[in-house]
mmCIF file of C-alpha atoms in Angstrom:
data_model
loop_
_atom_site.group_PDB
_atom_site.id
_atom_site.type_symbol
_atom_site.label_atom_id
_atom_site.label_comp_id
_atom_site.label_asym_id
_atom_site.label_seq_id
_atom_site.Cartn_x
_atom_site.Cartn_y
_atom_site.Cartn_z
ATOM 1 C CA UNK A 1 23.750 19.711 -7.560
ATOM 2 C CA UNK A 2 21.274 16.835 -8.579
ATOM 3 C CA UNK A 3 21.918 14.901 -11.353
ATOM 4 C CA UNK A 4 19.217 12.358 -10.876
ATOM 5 C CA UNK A 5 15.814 12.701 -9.823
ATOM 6 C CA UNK A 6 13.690 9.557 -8.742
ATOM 7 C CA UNK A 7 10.106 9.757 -8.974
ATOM 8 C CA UNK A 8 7.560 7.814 -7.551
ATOM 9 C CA UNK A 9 4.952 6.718 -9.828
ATOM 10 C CA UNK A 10 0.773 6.685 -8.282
ATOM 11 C CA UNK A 11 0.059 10.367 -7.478
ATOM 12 C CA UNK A 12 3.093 11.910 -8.248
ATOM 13 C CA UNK A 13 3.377 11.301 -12.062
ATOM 14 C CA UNK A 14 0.282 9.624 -12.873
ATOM 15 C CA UNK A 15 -3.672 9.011 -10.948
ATOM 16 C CA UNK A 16 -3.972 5.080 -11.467
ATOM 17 C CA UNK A 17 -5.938 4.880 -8.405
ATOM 18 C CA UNK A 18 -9.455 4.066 -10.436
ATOM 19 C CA UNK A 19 -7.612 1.119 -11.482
ATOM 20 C CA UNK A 20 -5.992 -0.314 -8.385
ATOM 21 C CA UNK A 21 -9.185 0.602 -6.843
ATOM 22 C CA UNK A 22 -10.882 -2.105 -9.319
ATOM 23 C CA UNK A 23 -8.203 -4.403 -8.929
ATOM 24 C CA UNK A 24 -8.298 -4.804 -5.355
ATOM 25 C CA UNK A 25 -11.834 -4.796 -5.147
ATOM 26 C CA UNK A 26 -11.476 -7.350 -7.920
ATOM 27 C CA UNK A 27 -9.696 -9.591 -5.952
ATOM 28 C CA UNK A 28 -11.095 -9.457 -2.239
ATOM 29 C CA UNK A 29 -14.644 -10.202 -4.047
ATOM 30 C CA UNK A 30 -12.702 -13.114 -5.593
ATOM 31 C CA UNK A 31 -11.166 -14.172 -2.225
ATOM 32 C CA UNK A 32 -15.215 -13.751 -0.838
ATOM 33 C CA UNK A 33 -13.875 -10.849 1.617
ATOM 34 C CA UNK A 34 -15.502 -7.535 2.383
ATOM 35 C CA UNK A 35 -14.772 -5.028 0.075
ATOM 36 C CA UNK A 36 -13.587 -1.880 1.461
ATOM 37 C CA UNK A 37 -14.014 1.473 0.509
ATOM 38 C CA UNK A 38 -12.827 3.574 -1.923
ATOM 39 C CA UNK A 39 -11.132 5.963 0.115
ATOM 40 C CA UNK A 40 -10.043 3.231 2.207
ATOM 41 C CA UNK A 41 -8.109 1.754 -0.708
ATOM 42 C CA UNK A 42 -6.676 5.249 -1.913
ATOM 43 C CA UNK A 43 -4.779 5.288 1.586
ATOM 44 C CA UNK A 44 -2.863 2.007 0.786
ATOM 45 C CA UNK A 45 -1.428 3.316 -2.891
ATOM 46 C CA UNK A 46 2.256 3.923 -2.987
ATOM 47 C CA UNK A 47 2.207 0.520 -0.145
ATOM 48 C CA UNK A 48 3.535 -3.117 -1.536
ATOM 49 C CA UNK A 49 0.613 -4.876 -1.884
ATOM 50 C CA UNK A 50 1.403 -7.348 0.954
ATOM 51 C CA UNK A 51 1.295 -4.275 3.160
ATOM 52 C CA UNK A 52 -2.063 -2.970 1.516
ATOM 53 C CA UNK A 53 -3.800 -6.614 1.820
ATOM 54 C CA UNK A 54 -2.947 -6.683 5.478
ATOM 55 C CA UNK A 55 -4.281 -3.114 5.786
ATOM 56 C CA UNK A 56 -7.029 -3.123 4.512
ATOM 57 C CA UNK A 57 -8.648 -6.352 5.844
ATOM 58 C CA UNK A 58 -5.875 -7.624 8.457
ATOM 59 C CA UNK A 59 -5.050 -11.227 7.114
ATOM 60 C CA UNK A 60 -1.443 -12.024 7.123
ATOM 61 C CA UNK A 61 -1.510 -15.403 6.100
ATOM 62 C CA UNK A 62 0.927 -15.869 3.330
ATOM 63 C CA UNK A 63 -1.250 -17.863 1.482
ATOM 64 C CA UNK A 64 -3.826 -14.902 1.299
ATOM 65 C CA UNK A 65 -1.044 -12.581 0.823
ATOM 66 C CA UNK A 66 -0.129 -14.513 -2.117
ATOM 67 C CA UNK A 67 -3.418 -15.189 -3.791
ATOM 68 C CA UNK A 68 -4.041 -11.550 -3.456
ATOM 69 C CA UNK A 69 -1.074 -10.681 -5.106
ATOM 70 C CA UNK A 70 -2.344 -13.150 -7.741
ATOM 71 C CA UNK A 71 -5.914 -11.646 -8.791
ATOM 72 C CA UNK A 72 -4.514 -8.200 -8.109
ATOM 73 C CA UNK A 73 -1.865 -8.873 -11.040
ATOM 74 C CA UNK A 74 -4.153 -10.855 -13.578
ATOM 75 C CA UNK A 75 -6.491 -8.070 -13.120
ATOM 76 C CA UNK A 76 -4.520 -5.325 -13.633
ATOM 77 C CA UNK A 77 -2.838 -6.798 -16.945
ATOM 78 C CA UNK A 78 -6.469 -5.788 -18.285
ATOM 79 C CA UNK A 79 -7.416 -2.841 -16.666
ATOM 80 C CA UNK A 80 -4.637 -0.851 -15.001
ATOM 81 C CA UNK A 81 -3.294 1.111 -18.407
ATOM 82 C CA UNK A 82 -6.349 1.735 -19.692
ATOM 83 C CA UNK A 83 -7.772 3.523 -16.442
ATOM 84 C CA UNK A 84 -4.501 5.586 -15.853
ATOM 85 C CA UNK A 85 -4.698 9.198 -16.452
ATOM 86 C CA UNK A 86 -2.098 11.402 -16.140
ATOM 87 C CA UNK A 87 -1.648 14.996 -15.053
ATOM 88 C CA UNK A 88 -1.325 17.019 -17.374
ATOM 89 C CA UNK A 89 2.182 19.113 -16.853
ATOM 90 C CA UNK A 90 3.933 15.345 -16.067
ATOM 91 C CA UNK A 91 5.111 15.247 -19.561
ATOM 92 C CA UNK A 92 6.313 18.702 -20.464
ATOM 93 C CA UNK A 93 8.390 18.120 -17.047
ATOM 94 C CA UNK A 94 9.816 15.076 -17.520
ATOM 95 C CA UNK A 95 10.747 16.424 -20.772
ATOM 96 C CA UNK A 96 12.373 19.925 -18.968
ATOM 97 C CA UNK A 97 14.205 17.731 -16.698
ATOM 98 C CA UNK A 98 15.665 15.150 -19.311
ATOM 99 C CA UNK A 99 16.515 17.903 -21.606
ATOM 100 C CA UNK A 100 18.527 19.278 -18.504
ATOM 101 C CA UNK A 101 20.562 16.325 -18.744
ATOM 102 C CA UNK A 102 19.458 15.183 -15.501
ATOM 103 C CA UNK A 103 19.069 11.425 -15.846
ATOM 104 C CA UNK A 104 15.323 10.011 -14.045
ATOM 105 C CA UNK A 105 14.299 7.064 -12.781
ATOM 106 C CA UNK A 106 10.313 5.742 -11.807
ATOM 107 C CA UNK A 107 10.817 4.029 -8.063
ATOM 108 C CA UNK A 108 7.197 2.278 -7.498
ATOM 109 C CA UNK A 109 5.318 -0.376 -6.375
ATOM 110 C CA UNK A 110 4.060 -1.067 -9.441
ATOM 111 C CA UNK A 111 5.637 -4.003 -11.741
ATOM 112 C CA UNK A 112 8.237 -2.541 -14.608
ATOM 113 C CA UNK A 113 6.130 -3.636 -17.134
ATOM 114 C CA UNK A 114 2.799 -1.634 -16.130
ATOM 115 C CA UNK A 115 4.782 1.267 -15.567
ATOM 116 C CA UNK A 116 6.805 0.682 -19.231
ATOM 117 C CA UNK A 117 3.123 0.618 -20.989
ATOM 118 C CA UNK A 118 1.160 3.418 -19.428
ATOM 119 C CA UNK A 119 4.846 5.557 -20.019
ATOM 120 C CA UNK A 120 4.348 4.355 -23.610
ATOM 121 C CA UNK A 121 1.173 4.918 -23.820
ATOM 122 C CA UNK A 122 1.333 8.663 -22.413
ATOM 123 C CA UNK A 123 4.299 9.635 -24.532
ATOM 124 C CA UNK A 124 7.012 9.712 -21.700
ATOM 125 C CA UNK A 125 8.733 6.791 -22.037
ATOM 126 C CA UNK A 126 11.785 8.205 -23.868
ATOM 127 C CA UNK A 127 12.754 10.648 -21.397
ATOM 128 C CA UNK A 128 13.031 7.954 -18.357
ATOM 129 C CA UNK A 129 16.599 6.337 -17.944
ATOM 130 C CA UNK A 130 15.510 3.648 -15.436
ATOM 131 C CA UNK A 131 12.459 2.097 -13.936
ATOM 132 C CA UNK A 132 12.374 -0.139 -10.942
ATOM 133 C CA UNK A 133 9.305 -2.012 -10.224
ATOM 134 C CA UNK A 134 8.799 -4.011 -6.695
ATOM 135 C CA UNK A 135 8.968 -7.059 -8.757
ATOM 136 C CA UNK A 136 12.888 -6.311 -9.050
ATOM 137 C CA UNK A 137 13.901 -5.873 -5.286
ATOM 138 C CA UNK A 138 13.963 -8.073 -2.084
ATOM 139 C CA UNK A 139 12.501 -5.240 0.124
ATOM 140 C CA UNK A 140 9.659 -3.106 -0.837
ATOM 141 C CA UNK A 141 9.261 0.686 0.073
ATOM 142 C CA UNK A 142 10.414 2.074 3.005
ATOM 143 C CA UNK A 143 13.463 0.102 2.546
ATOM 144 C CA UNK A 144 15.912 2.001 0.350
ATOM 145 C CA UNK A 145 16.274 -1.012 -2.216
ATOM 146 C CA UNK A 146 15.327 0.756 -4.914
ATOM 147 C CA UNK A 147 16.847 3.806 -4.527
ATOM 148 C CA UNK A 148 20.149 1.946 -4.315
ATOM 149 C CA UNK A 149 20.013 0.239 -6.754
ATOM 150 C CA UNK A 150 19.190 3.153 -9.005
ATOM 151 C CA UNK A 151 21.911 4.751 -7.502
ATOM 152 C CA UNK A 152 24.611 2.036 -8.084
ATOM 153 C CA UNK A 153 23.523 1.933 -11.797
ATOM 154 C CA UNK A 154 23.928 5.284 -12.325
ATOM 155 C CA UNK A 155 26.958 5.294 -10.635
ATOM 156 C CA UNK A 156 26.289 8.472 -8.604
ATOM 157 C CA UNK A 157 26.439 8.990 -5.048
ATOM 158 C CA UNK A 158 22.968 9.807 -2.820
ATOM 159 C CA UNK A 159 24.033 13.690 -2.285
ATOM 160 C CA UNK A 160 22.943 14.045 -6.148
ATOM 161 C CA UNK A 161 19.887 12.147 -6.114
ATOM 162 C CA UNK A 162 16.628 14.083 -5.522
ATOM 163 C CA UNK A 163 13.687 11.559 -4.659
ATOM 164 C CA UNK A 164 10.026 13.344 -5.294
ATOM 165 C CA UNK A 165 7.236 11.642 -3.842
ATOM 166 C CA UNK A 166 3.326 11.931 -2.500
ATOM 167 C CA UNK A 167 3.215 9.843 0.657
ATOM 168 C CA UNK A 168 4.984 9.212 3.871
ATOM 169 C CA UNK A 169 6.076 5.855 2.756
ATOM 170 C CA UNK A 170 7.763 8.221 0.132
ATOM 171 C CA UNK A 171 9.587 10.325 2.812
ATOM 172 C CA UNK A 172 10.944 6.821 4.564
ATOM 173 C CA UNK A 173 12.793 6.107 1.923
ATOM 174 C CA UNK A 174 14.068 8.718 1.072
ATOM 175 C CA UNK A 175 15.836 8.727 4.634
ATOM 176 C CA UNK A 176 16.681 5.805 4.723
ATOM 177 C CA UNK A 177 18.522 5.758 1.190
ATOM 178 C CA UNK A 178 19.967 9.253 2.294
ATOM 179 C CA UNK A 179 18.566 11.000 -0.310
ATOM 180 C CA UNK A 180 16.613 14.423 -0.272
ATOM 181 C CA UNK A 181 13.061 14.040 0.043
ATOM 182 C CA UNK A 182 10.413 16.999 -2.099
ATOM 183 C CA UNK A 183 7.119 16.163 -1.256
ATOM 184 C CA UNK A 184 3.748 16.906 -3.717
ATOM 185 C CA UNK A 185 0.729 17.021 -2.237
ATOM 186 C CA UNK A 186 -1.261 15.312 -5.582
ATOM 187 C CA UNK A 187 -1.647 12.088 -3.223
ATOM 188 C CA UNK A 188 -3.569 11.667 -0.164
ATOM 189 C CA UNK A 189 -1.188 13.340 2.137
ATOM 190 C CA UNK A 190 -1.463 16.410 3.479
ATOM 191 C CA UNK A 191 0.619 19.871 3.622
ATOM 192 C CA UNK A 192 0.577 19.357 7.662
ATOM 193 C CA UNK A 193 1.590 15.336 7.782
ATOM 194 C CA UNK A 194 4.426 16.431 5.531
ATOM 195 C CA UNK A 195 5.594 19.297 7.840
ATOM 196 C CA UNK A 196 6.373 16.509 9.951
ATOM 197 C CA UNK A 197 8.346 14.672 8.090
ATOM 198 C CA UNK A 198 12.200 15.487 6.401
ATOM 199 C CA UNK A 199 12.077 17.036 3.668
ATOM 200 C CA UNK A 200 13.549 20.142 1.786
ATOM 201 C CA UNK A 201 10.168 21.439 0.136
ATOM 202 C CA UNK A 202 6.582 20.956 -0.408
ATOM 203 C CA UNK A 203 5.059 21.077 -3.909
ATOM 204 C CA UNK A 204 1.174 20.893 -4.966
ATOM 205 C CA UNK A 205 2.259 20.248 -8.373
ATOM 206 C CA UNK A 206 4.285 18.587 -10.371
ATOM 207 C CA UNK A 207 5.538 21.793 -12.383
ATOM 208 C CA UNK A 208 6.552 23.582 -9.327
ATOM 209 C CA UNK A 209 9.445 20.766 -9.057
ATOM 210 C CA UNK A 210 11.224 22.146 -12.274
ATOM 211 C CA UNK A 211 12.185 25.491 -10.337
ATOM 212 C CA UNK A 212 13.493 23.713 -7.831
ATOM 213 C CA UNK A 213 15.505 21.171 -9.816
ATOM 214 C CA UNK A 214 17.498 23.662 -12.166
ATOM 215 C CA UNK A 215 18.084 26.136 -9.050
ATOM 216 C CA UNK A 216 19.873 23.670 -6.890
ATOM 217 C CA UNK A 217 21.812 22.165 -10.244
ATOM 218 C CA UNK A 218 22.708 25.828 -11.082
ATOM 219 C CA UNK A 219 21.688 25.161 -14.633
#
C-alpha cells in the first residue's frame, strides 16, 4: 500500500521545457558559447544543471558551472512561470490522489520557489504536502537525497512511497532510494529505454497513474 507518491516535476506534471529552453540559451549566448539545439536541450531536463552545462557544451570548470547556474536562475525568475503549461488531467489527478489521503510530494531539479509559483499559478498548490527543490539537498538526482528526505519527513518507510517519473535519471533514483519506480512516457524517453530499466509499470499519461495508485492502496 502507498501512502505517498513523489512526482517529478518537467514532463511528468508540467511541459516547462520552452522556458528552460530560453533560459539556457539565455545564458550560453551570455557566456559567448554556441548555442545548442532545441532538442539537444530537451535531453538534459530532469538533469541538475551542472550536469546539463557539462552536457551540452563539455566545460567543467566550476567557474562556468557557476556562472551558468547564475544567468540560468536570473533568467528564469522572468520567464520560467509564464512559459509553463501544464497537461491538462495533472490537476484533476493530483486532486484524486490527495483526496485519497495519499500525501504527495514534487522531487525536481527545479528551485522550491519556481515550482511553489507555477503550482500556484495552475491551481495545484493545495493538494501538494511537500516540495523539494535541488536548491535544498547536497546531491542532486540520481542520488536519493530527495527522496529521503521526503521520506524522513513524512515519517514513512520507502515500501510506501511510489516515485513517478519521465526519464532515466528518474528510474536511478528511484533505486537507489528503494522506492518503486512508474514511468510516463510525456518526456523524452521512450517505451523501449524504459523496458530496460526497473520499474513496475509504464504510463503515457498522467491519468493512467490514478488506477494504479488506488489498486495497490486497496482504496
Amino acid at each position: 500500500m502507498y501512502s505517498v507518491v513523489l512526482f517529478d516535476f518537467d514532463f511528468t506534471l508540467v511541459d516547462s521545457s520552452e522556458g528552460i529552453i530560453a533560459c539556457i540559451k539565455y545564458a550560453f549566448r551570455k557566456m559567448g558559447k554556441s548555442i545548442p539545439d532545441d532538442e539537444k536541450i530537451r535531453k538534459t531536463i530532469g538533469m541538475s544543471l551542472d550536469d546539463a552545462f557539462i552536457e551540452l557544451c563539455g566545460d567543467r570548470n566550476e567557474s562556468s558551472i557557476e556562472l551558468f547556474k547564475n544567468l540560468f536562475k536570473g533568467k528564469s525568475k522572468g520567464v520560467m512561470c509564464q512559459l509553463t503549461e501544464i497537461y491538462n488531467d495533472t490537476v484533476e489527478v493530483l486532486k484524486q490522489v490527495f483526496d485519497a489521503g495519499i500525501k504527495i510530494a514534487i522531487v525536481s531539479a527545479k528551485d522550491k520557489p519556481t515550482i511553489k509559483k507555477i503550482a500556484i499559478k495552475f491551481g495545484f498548490f493545495q493538494y501538494i504536502d511537500m516540495i523539494v527543490g535541488e536548491d535544498e539537498i547536497e546531491n542532486s538526482k540520481p542520488y536519493p537525497d530527495q527522496v529521503e528526505l521526503v521520506l524522513n519527513e513524512i515519517n514513512v518507510g520507502n515500501k510506501s512511497a511510489l516515485y513517478i517519473g519521465d526519464s532515466l535519471i528518474d528510474a536511478q533514483t528511484a533505486e537507489n532510494a528503494k522506492v518503486d519506480f512508474l514511468a510516463i512516457t510525456t518526456g523524452t524517453t521512450t517505451v523501449d529505454e524504459f523496458k530496460r530499466v526497473k520499474r513496475v509499470a509504464i504510463i503515457s499519461r498522467l491519468a493512467d497513474s490514478v488506477d494504479y495508485l488506488l489498486e495497490k492502496s486497496n482504496i
